[in-house]
PDB file of C-alpha atoms in Angstrom:
ATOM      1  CA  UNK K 181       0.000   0.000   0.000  1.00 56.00           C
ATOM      2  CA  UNK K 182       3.167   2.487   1.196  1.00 58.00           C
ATOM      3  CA  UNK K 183       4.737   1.150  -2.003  1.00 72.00           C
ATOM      4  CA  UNK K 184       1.802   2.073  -4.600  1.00 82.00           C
ATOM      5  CA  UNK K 185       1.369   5.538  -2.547  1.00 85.00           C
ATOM      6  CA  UNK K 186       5.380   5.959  -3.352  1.00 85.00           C
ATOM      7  CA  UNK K 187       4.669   4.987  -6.825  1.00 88.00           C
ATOM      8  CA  UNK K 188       2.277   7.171  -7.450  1.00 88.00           C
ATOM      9  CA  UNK K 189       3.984  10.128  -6.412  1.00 88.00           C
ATOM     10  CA  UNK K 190       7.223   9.108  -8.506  1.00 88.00           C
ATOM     11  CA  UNK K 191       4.106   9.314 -11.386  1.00 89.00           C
ATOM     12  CA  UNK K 192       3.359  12.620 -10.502  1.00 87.00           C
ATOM     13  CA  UNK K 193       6.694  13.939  -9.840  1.00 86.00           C
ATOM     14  CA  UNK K 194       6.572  16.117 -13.261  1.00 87.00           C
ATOM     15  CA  UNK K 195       3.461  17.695 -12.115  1.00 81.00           C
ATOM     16  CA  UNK K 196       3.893  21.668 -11.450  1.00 78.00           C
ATOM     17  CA  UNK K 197       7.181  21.333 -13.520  1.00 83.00           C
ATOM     18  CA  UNK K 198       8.424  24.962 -14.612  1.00 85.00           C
ATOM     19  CA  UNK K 199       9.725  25.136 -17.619  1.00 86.00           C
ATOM     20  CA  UNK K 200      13.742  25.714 -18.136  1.00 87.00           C
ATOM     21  CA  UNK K 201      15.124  29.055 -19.358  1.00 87.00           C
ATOM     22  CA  UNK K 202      17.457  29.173 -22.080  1.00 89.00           C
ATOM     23  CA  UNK K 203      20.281  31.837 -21.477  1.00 89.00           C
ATOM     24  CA  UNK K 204      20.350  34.652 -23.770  1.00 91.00           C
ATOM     25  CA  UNK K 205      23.443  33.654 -25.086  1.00 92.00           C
ATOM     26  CA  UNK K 206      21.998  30.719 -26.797  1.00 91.00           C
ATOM     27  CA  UNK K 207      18.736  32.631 -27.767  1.00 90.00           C
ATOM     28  CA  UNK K 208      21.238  34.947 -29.595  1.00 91.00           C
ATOM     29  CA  UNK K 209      23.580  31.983 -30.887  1.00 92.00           C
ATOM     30  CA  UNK K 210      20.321  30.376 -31.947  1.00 91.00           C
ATOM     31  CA  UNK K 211      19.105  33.699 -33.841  1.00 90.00           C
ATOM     32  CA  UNK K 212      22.925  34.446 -35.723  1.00 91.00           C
ATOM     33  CA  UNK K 213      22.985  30.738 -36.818  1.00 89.00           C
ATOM     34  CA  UNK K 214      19.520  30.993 -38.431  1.00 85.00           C
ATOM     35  CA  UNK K 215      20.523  34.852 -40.051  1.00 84.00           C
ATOM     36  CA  UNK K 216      24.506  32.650 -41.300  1.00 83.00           C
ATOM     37  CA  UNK K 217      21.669  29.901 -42.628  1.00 77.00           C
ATOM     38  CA  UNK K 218      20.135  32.429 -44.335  1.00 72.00           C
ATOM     39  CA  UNK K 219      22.898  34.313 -46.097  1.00 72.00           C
ATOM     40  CA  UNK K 220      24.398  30.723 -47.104  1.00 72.00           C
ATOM     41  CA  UNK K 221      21.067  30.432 -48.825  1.00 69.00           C
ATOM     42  CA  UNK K 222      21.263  33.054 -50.168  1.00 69.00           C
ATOM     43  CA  UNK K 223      25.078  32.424 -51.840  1.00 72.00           C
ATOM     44  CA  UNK K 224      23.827  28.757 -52.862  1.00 74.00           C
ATOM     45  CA  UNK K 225      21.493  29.545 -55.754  1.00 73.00           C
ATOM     46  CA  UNK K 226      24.014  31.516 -57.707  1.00 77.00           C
ATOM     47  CA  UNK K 227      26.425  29.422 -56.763  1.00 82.00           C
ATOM     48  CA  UNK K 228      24.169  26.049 -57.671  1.00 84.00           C
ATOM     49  CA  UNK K 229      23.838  27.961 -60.854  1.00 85.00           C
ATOM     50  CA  UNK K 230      27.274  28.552 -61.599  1.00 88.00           C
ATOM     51  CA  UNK K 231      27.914  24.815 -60.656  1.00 90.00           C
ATOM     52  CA  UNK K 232      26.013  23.598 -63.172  1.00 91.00           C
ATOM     53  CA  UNK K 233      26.519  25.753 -66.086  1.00 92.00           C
ATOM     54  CA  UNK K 234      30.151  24.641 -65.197  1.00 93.00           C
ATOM     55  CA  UNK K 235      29.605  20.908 -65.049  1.00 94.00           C
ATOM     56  CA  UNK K 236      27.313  21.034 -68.278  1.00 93.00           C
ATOM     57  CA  UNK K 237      30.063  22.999 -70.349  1.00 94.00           C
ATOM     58  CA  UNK K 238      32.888  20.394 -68.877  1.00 94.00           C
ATOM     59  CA  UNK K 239      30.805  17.758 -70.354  1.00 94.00           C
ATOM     60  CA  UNK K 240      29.884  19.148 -73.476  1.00 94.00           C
ATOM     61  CA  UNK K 241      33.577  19.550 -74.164  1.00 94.00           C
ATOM     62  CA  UNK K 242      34.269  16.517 -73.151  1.00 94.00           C
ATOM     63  CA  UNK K 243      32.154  14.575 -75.700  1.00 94.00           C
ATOM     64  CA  UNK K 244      33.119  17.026 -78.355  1.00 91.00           C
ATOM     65  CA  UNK K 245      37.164  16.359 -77.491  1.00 91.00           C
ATOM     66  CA  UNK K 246      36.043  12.597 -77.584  1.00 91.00           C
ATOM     67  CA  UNK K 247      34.093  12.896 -81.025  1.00 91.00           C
ATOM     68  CA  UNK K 248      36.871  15.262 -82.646  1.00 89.00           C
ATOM     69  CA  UNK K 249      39.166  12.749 -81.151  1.00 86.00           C
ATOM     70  CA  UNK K 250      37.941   9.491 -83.012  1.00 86.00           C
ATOM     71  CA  UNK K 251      36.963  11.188 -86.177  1.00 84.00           C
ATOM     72  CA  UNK K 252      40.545  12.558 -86.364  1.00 79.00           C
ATOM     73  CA  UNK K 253      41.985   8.808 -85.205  1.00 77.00           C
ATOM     74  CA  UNK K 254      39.383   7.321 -87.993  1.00 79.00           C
ATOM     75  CA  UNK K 255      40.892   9.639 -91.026  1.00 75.00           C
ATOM     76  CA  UNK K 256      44.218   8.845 -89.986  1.00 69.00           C
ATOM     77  CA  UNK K 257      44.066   5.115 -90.629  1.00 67.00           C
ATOM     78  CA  UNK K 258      42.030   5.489 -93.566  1.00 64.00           C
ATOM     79  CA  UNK K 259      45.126   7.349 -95.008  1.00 61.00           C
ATOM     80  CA  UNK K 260      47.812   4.771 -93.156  1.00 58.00           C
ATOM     81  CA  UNK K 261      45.532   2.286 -94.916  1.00 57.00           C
ATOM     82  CA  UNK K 262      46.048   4.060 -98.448  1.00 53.00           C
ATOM     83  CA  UNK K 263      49.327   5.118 -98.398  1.00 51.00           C
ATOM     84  CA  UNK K 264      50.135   1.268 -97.267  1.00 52.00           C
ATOM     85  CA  UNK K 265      48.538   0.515-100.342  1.00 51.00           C
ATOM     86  CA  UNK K 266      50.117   3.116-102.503  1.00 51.00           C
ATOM     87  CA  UNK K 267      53.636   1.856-100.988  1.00 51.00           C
ATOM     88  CA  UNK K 268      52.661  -1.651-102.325  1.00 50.00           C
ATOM     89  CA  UNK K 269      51.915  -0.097-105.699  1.00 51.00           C
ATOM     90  CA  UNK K 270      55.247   1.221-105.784  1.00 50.00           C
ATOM     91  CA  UNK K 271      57.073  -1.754-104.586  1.00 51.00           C
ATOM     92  CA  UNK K 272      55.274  -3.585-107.187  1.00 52.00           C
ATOM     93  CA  UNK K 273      56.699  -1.384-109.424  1.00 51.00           C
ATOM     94  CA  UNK K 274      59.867  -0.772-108.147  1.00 51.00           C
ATOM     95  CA  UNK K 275      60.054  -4.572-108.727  1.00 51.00           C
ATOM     96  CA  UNK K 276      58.987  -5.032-111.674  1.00 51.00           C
ATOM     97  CA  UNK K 277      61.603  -2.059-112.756  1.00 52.00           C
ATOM     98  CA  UNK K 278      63.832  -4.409-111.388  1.00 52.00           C
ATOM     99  CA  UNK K 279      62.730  -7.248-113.710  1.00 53.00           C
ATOM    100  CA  UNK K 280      62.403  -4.702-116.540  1.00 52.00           C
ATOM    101  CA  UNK K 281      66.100  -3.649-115.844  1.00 52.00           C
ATOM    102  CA  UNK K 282      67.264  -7.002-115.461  1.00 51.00           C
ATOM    103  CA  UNK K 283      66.142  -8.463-118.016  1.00 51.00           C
ATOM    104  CA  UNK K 284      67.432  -5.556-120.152  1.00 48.00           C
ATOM    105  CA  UNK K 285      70.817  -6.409-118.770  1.00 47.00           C
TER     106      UNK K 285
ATOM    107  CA  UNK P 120       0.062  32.584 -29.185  1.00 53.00           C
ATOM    108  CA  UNK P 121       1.382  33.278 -32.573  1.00 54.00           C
ATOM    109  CA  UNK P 122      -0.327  29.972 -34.390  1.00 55.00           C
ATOM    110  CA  UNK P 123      -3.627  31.326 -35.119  1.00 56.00           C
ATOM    111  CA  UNK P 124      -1.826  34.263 -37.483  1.00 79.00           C
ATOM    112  CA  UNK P 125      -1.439  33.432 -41.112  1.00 85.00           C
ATOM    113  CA  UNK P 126       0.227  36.516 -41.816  1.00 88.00           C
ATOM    114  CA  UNK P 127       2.768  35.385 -39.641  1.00 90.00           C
ATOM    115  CA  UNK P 128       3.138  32.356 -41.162  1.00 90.00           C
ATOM    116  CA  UNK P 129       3.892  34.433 -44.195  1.00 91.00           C
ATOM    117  CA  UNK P 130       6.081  36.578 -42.894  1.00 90.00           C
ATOM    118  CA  UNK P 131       8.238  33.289 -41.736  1.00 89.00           C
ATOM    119  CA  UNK P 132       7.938  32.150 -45.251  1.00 89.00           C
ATOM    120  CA  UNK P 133       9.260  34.990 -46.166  1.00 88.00           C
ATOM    121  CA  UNK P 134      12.408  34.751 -44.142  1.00 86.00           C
ATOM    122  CA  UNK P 135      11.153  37.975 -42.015  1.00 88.00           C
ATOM    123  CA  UNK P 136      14.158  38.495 -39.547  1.00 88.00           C
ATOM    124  CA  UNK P 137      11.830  39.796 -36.596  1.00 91.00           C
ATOM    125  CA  UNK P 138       9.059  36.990 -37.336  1.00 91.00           C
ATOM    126  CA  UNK P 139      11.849  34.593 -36.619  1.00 91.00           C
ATOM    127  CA  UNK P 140      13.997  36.236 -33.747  1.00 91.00           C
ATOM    128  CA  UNK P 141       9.932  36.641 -32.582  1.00 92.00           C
ATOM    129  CA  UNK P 142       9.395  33.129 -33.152  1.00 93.00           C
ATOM    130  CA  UNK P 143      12.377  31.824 -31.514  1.00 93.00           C
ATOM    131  CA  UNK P 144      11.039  33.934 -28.331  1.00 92.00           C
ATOM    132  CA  UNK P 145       8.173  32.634 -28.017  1.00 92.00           C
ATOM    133  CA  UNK P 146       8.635  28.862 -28.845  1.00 94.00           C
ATOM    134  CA  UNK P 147      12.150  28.354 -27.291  1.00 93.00           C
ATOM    135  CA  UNK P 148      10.438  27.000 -24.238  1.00 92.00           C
ATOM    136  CA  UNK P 149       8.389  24.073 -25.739  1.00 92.00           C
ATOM    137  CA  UNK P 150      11.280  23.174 -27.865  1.00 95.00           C
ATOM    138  CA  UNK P 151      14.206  23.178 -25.399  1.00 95.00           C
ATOM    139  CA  UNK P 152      12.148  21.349 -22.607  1.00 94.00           C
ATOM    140  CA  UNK P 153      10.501  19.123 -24.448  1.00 94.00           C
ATOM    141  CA  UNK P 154      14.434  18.127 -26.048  1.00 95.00           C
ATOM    142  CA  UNK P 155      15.993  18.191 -22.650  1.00 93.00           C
ATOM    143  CA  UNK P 156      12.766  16.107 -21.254  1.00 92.00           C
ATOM    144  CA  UNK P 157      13.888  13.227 -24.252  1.00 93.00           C
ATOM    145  CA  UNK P 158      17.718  13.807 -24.391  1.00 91.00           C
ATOM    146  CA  UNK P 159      18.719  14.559 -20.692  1.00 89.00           C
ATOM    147  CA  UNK P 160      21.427  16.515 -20.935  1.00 89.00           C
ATOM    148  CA  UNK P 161      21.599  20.220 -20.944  1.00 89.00           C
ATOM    149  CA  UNK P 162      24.113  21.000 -23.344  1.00 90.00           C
ATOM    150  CA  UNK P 163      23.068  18.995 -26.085  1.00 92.00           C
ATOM    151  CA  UNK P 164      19.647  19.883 -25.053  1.00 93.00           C
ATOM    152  CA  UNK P 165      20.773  23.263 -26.242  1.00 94.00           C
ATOM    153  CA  UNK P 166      22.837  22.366 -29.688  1.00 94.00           C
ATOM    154  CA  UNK P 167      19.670  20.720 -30.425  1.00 95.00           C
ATOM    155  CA  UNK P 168      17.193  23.706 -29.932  1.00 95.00           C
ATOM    156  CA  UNK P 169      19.445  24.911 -31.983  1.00 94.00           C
ATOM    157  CA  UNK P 170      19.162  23.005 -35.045  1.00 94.00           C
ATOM    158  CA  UNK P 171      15.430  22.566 -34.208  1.00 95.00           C
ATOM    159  CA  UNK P 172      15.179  26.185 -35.127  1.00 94.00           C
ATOM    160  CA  UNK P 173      17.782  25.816 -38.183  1.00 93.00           C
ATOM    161  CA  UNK P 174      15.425  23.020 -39.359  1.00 93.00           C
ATOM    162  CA  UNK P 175      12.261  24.981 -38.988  1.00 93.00           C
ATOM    163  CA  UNK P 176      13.803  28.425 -41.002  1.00 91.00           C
ATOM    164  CA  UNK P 177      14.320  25.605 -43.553  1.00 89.00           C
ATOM    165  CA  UNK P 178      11.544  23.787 -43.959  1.00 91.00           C
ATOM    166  CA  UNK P 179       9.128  26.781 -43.292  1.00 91.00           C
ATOM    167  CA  UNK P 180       7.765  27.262 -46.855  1.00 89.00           C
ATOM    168  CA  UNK P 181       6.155  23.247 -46.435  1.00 89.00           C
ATOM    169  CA  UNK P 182       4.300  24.126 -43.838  1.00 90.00           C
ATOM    170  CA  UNK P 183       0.791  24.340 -45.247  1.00 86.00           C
ATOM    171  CA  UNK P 184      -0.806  25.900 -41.768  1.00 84.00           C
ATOM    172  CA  UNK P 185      -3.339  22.519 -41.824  1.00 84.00           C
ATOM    173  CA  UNK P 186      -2.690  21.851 -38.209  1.00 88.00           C
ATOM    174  CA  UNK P 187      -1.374  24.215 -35.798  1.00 91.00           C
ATOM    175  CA  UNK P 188       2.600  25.874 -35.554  1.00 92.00           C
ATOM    176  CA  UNK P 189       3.138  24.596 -32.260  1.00 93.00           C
ATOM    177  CA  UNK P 190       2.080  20.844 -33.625  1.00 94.00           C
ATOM    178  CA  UNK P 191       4.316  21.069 -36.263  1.00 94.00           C
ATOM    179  CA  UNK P 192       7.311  22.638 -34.138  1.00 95.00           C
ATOM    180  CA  UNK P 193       6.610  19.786 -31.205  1.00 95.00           C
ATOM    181  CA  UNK P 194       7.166  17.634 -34.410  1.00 95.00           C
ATOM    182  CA  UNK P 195      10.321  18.564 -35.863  1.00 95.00           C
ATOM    183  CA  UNK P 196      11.241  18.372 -32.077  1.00 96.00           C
ATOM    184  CA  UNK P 197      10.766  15.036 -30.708  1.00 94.00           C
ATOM    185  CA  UNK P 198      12.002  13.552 -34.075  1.00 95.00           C
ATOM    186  CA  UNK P 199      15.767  15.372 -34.221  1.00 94.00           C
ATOM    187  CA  UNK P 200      15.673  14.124 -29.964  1.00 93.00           C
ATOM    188  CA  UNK P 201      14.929  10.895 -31.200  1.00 93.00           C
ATOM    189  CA  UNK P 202      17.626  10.838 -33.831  1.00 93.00           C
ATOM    190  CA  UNK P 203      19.937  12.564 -31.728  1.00 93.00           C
ATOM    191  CA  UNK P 204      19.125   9.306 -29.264  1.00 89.00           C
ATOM    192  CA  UNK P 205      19.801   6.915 -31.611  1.00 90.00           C
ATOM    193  CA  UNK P 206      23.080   8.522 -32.754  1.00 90.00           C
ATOM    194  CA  UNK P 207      23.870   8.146 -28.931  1.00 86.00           C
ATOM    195  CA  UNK P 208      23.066   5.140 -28.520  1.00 82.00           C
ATOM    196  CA  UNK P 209      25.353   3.824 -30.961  1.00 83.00           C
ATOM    197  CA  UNK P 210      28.013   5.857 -29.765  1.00 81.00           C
ATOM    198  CA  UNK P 211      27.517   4.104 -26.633  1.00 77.00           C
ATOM    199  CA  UNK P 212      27.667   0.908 -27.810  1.00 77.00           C
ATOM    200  CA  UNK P 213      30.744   1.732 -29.712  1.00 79.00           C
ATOM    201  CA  UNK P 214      32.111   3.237 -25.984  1.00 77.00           C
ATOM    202  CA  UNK P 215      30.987  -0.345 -24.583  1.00 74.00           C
ATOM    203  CA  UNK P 216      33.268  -2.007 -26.837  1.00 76.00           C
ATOM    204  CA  UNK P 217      36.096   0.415 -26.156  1.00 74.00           C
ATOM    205  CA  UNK P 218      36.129  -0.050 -22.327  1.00 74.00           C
ATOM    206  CA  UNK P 219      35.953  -4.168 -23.152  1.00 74.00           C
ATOM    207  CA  UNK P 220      39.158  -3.406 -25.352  1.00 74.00           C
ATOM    208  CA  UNK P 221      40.583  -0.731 -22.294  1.00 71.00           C
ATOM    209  CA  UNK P 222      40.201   2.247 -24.023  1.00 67.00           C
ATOM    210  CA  UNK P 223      38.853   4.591 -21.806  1.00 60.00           C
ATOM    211  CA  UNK P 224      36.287   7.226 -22.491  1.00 56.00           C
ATOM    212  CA  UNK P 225      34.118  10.025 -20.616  1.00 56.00           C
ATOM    213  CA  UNK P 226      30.442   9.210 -19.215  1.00 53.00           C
ATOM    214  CA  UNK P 227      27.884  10.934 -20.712  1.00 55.00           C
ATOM    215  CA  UNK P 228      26.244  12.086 -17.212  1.00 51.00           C
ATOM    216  CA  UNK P 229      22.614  10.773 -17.563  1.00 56.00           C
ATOM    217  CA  UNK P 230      22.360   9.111 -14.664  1.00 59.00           C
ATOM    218  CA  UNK P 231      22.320  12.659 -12.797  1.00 64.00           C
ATOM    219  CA  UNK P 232      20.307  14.343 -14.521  1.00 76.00           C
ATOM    220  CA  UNK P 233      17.773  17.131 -12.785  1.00 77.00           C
ATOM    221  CA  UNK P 234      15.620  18.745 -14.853  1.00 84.00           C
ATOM    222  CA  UNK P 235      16.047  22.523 -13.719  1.00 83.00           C
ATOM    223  CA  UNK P 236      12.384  22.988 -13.520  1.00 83.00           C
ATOM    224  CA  UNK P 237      11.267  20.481 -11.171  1.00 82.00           C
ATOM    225  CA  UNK P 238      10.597  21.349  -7.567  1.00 79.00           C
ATOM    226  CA  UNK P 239      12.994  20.737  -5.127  1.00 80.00           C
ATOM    227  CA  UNK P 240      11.350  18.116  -2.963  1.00 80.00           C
ATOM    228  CA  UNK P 241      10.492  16.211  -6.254  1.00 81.00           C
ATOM    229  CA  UNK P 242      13.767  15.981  -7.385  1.00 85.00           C
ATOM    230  CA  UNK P 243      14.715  12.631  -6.041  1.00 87.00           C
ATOM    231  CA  UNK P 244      11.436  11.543  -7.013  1.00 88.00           C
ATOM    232  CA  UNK P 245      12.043  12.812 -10.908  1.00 89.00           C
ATOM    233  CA  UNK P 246      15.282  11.212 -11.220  1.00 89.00           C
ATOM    234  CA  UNK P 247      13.672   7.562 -10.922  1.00 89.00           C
ATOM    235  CA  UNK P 248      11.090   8.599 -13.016  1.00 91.00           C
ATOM    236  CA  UNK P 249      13.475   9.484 -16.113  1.00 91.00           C
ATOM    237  CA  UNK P 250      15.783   6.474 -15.578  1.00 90.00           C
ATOM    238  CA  UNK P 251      12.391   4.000 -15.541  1.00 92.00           C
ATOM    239  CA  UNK P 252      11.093   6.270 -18.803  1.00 92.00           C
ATOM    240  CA  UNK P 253      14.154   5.177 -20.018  1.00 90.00           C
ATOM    241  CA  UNK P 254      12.914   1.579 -20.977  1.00 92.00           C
ATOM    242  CA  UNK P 255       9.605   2.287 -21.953  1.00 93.00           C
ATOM    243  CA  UNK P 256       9.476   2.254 -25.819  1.00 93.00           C
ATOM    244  CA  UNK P 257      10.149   5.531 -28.271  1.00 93.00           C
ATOM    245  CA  UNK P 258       6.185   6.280 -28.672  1.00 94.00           C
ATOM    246  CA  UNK P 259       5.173   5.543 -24.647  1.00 95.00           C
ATOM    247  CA  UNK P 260       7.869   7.507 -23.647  1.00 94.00           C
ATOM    248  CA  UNK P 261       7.121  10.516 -25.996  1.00 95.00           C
ATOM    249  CA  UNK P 262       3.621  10.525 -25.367  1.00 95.00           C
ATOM    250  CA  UNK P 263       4.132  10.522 -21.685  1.00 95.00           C
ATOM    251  CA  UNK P 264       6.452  13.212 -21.775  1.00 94.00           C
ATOM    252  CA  UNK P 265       4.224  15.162 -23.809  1.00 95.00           C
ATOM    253  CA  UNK P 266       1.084  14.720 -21.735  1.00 94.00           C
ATOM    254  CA  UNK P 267       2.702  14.569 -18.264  1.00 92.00           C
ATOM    255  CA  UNK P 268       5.514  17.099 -18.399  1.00 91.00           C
ATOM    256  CA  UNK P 269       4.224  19.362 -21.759  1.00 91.00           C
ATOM    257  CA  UNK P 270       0.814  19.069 -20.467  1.00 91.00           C
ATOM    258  CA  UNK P 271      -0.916  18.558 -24.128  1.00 94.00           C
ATOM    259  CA  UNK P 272      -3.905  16.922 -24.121  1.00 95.00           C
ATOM    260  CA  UNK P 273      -4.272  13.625 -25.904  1.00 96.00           C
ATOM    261  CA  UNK P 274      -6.000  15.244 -29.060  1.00 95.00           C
ATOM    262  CA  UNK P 275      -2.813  17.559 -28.932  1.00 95.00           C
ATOM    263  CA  UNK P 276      -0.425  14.512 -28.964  1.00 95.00           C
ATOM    264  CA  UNK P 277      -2.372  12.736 -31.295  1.00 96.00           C
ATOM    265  CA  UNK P 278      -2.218  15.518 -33.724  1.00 94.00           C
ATOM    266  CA  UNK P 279       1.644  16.006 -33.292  1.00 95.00           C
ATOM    267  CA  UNK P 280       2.474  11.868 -33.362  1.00 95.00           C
ATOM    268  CA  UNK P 281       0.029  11.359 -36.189  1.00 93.00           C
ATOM    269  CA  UNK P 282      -1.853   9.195 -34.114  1.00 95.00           C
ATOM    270  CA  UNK P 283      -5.338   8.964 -33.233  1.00 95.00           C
ATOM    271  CA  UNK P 284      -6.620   9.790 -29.551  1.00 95.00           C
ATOM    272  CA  UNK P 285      -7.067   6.165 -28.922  1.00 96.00           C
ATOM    273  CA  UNK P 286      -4.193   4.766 -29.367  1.00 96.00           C
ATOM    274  CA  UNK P 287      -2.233   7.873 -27.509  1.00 96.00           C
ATOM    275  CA  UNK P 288      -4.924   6.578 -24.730  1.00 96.00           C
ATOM    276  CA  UNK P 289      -3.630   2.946 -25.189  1.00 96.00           C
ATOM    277  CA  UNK P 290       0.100   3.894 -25.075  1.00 95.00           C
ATOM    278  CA  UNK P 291       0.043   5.923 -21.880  1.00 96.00           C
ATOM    279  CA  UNK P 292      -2.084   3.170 -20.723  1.00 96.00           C
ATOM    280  CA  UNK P 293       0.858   0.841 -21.313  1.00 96.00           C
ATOM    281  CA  UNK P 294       3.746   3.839 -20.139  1.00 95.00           C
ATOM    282  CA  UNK P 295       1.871   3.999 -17.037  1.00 94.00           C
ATOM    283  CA  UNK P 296       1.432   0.084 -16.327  1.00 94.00           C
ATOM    284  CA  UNK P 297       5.093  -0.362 -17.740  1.00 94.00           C
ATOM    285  CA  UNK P 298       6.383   2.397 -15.114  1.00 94.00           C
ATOM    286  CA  UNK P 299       4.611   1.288 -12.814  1.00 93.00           C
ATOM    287  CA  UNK P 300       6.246  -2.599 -12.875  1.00 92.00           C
ATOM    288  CA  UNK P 301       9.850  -1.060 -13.700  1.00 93.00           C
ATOM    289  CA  UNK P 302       9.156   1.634  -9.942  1.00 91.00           C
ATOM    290  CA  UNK P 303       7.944  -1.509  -7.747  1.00 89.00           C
ATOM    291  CA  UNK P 304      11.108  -3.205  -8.842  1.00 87.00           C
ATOM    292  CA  UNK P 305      13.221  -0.372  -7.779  1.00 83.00           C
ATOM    293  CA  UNK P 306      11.424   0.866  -5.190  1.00 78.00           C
ATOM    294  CA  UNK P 307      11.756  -2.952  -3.388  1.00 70.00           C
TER     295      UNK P 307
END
């Protein structure tokens, strides 16, 4: 019976509980951190902005160096392959000079 | 009270300096008891009324004024206490494993807490009440707070736990049967 009694008055023991003050340091830390929040904001959208017309102009040249890149590497072996086959061409005829000028000798 | 006034909603919404800096005045008290009710300590109590108020400048322009400011403030409050918990916790457990390994580290000086608003000859009485609300679950031990030491009504905590009366009935039911098994124990 004591014990319940106890109980319930560990229960009620927040009953007529004041409420704690904050010091007005914190109210004014509280206030300047909100103010900071908003002037950081404030600096993101242009920033956010700037970050993306950035990124988008990084990638665009990007793929461009990467197109100009393998259009460049694609003319190039085209001509390797031509000027192999103009180099045969001559060496076919170089030898068959050859022949020519042996058999003339 | 300042919920009833739309056009200070707006003004908020607007990022009006004095709405907030008049908003911060007159809420600080809900939000920095009802943190240092969950959390227990007063320092973090106050880092988090901090970014309770950082969260709310944020997230101003979503409030749509359907239920009251002071719901949606008691909101945003018991959640970052209950994630500030949880971070806590598993710094704890991490601190468990240190002193197993012998690497010492500093208590975190819940087990005397006083809450600075409590009479003085319930004191004692307070302190056994917070370390038996300890191990009553997240929702019994929010709603309890917020009925016994807020003093919202049940509607009120409802509203704020998205809950309906009834089962804000059932859980402080349970907090109080729960508290009152964990007290008998101690008390004996």
């Amino acid at each position: 019976m004591k014990d319940n009694k106890q109980i319930e008055t560990v229960l009620d023991s927040f009953n007529n509980m004041s409420r704690a003050e904050l010091s007005p340091f914190v109210k004014s830390r509280i206030l300047h951190s909100i103010f900071e929040q908003e002037k950081d904001i404030e600096m993101e959208l242009p920033l956010k902005r700037v970050f993306w017309i950035l990124s988008f102009a990084t990638l665009f040249l990007f793929v461009n160096t990467i197109i100009l890149h393998n259009k460049k590497y694609n003319n190039k072996t085209e001509s390797n392959q031509t000027s192999y086959k103009d180099n045969s061409n001559e060496y076919y005829f170089n030898t068959t000079s050859l022949f020519y000028n042996d058999d003339k000798q | 009270m300042l919920d009833s006034s739309t056009e200070f909603i707006e003004l908020l919404k607007k990022g009006d300096r004095i709405a907030f800096a008049q908003l911060v005045e007159e809420y600080q008290h809900i939000v920095y008891n009802t943190i240092l009710n969950i959390c227990k300590q007063q320092h973090d109590a106050e880092d988090l009324t901090q970014e309770v108020f950082m969260q709310i400048f944020k997230s101003v322009h979503q409030f749509r004024g359907e239920a009251k400011l002071s719901t949606w403030i008691y909101k945003i409050t018991y959640t970052k206490a209950l994630e500030w918990e949880r971070k806590k916790k598993a710094k704890r457990s991490i601190n468990y494993f240190k002193n197993l390994i012998g690497i010492d580290h500093k208590s975190d000086g819940i087990a005397d807490f006083n809450h600075p608003g409590i009479e003085l000859q319930n004191k004692e009485n307070a302190t056994l009440l917070y370390t038996a609300l300890d191990q009553l679950s997240d929702n019994q031990r929010i709603a309890f707070i917020l009925i016994k030491a807020e003093g919202l009504t049940y509607q009120e905590v409802g509203k704020i736990m998205n809950k309906t009366t009834k089962s804000i009935e059932g859980l402080i039911h349970r907090a109080n049967h729960h508290l009152r098994q964990i007290l008998e124990k101690r008390i004996d």
